[in-house]
Coordinates of C-alpha atoms in Angstrom, one line a residue:
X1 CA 0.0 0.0 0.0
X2 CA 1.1 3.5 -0.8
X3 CA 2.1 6.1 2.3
X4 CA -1.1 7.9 1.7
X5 CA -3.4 4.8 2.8
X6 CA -1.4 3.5 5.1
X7 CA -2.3 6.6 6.9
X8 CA -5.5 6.3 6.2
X9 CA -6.1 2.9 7.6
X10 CA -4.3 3.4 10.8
X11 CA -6.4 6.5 11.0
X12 CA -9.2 4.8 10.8
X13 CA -8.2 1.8 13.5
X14 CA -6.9 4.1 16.0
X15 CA -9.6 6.8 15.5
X16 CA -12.0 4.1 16.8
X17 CA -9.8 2.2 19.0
X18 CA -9.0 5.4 20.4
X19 CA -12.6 6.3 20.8
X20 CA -13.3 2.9 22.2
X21 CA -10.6 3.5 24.8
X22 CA -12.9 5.9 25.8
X23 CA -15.9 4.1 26.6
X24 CA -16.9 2.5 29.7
X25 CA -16.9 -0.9 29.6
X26 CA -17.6 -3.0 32.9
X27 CA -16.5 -6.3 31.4
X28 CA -12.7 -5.5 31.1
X29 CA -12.7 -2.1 33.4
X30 CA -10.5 1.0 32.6
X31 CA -7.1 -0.6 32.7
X32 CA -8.6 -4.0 30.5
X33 CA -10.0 -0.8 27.9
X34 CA -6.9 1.1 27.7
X35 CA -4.7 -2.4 26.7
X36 CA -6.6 -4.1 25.0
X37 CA -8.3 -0.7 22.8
X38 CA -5.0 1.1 23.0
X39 CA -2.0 -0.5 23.2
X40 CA -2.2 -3.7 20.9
X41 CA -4.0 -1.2 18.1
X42 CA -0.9 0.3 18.7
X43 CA 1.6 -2.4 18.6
X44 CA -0.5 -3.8 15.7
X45 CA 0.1 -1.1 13.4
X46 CA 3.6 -0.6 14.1
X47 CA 4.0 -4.5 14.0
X48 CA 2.3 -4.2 10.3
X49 CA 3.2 -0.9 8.8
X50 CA 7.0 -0.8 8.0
X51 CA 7.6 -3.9 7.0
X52 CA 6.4 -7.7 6.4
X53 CA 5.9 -8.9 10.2
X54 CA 9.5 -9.5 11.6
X55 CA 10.5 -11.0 14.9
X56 CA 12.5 -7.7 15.4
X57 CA 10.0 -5.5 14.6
X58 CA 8.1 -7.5 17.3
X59 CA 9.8 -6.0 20.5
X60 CA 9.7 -2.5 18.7
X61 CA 6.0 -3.2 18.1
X62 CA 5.3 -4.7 21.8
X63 CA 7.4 -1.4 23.3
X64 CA 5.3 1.0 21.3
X65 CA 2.3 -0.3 22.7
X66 CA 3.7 -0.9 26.0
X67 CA 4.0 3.2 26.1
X68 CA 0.5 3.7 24.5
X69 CA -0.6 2.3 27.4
X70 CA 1.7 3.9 30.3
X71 CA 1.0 7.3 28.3
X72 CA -2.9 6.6 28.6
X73 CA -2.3 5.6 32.5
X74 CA 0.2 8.3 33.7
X75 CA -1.0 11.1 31.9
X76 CA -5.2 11.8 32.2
X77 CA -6.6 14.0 30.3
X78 CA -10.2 14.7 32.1
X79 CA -9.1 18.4 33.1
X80 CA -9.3 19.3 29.7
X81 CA -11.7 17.1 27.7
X82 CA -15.0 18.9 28.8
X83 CA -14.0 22.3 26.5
X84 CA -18.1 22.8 26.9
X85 CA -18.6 22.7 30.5
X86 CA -19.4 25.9 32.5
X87 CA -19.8 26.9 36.1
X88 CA -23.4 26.7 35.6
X89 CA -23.6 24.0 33.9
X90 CA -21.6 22.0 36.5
X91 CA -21.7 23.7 39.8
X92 CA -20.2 20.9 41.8
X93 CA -17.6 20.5 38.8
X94 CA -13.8 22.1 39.8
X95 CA -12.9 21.5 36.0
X96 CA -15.9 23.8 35.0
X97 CA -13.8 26.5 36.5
X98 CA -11.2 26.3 34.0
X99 CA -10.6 28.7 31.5
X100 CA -10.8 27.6 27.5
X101 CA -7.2 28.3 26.8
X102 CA -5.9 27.0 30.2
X103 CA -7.9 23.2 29.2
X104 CA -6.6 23.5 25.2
X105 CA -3.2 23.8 27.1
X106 CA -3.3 21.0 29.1
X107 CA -4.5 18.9 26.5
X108 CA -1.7 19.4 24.0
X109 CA 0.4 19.2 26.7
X110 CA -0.7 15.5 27.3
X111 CA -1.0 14.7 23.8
X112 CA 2.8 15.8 23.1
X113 CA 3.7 13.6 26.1
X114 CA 1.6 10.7 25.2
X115 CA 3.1 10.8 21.5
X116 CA 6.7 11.3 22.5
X117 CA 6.4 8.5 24.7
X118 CA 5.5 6.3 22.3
X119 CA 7.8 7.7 19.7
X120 CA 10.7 6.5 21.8
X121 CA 11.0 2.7 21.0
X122 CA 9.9 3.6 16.8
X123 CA 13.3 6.7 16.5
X124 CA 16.0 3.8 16.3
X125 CA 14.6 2.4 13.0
X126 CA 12.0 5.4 11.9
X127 CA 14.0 8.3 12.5
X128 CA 11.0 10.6 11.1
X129 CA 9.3 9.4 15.2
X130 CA 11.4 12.3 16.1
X131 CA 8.3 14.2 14.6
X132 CA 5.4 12.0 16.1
X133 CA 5.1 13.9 19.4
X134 CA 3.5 17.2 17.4
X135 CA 0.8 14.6 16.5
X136 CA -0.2 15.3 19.9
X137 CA -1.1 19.1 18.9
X138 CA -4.0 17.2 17.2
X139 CA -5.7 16.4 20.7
X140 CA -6.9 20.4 21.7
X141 CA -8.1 20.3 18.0
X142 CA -9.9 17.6 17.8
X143 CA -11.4 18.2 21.2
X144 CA -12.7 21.5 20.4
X145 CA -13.6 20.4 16.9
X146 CA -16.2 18.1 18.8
X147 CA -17.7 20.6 20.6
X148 CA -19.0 21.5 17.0
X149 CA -20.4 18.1 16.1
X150 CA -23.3 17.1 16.4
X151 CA -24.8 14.1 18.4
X152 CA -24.9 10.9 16.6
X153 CA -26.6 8.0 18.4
X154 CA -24.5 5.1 19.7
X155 CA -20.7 5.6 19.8
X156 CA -20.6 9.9 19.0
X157 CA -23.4 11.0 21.7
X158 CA -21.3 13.9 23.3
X159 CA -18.5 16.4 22.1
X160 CA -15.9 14.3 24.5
X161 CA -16.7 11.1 22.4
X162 CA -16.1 13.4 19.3
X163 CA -12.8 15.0 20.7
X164 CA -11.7 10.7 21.2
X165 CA -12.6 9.7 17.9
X166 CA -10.9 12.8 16.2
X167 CA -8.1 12.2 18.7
X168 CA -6.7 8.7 17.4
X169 CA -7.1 9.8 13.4
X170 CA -5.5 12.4 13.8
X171 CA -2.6 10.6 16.0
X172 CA -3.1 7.3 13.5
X173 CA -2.7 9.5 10.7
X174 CA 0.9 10.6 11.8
X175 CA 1.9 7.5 13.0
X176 CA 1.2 5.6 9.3
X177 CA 2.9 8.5 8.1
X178 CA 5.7 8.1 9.9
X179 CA 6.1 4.4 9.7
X180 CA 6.0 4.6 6.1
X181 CA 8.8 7.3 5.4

């Protein structure tokens, strides 16, 4: 496959994986989501990407998504992810209180450190990873881009879910980018 869909199919899997990170889900709990939504999506696509499967790329692969996961569990994101809330809205809610740019902030700050954190293991043998941590400039956008969305039933019923979604394309995008340079 050419650069261009390579990035377009690991958009796609980690836009929803990423989204489905999100969700709650009783059967597996939050740290069962985050692996098995997060991290192998992942390690799957930088297992799959560069090259025909490879027992090296394995370890490279299981590191990446070994820090997709400790990004998703060291670094929350919940200040900022509610870019709609307000004082009113949520009077019991500290993160209400927040300003706009101070929560936009916060969440590009986690998304750089989430996305240099994974980039670590990939730099040895995809030099261009160097690069993947401004894919995390993609998180206060897409957040705030979902606060322009509207509801869709199911998966999409809030700007949050929005902000997820648009989160991992935008992050899976870069990633097949730079896997494929």
């Amino acid at each position: 496959m050419s650069p261009i869909a390579w990035a377009a199919v690991s958009a796609l899997i980690l836009a929803c994986a990423h989204r489905e990170r999100g969700q709650d889900h009783s059967w597996i709990g939050t740290t069962g989501a985050r692996v098995l939504f997060w991290a192998v999506p992942v390690g799957a696509i930088v297992f799959a990407i560069p090259a025909p499967p490879n027992p090296a790329g394995l370890w490279t692969a299981v590191l990446a998504g070994a820090a997709a996961y400790a990004g998703m569990a060291w670094l929350p994101h919940g200040v900022g992810q509610n870019l709609s809330e307000t004082p009113a809205d949520y009077p019991n809610s500290w993160t209400a209180c927040v300003p706009l740019l101070e929560k936009l902030g916060y969440l590009a700050a986690v998304g750089i450190a989430r996305k240099a954190l994974i980039a670590l293991p990939l730099t040895p043998d995809h030099p261009a990873a160097l690069w993947l941590p401004l894919a995390g400039l993609s998180m206060p956008l897409a957040y705030l881009l979902g606060t322009k969305l509207p509801a869709l039933p199911w998966r999409l019923t809030r700007p949050t879910e929005w902000g997820e979604l648009l989160t991992g394309a935008g992050f899976g995008a870069a990633l097949g980018i730079v896997l494929t340079v």
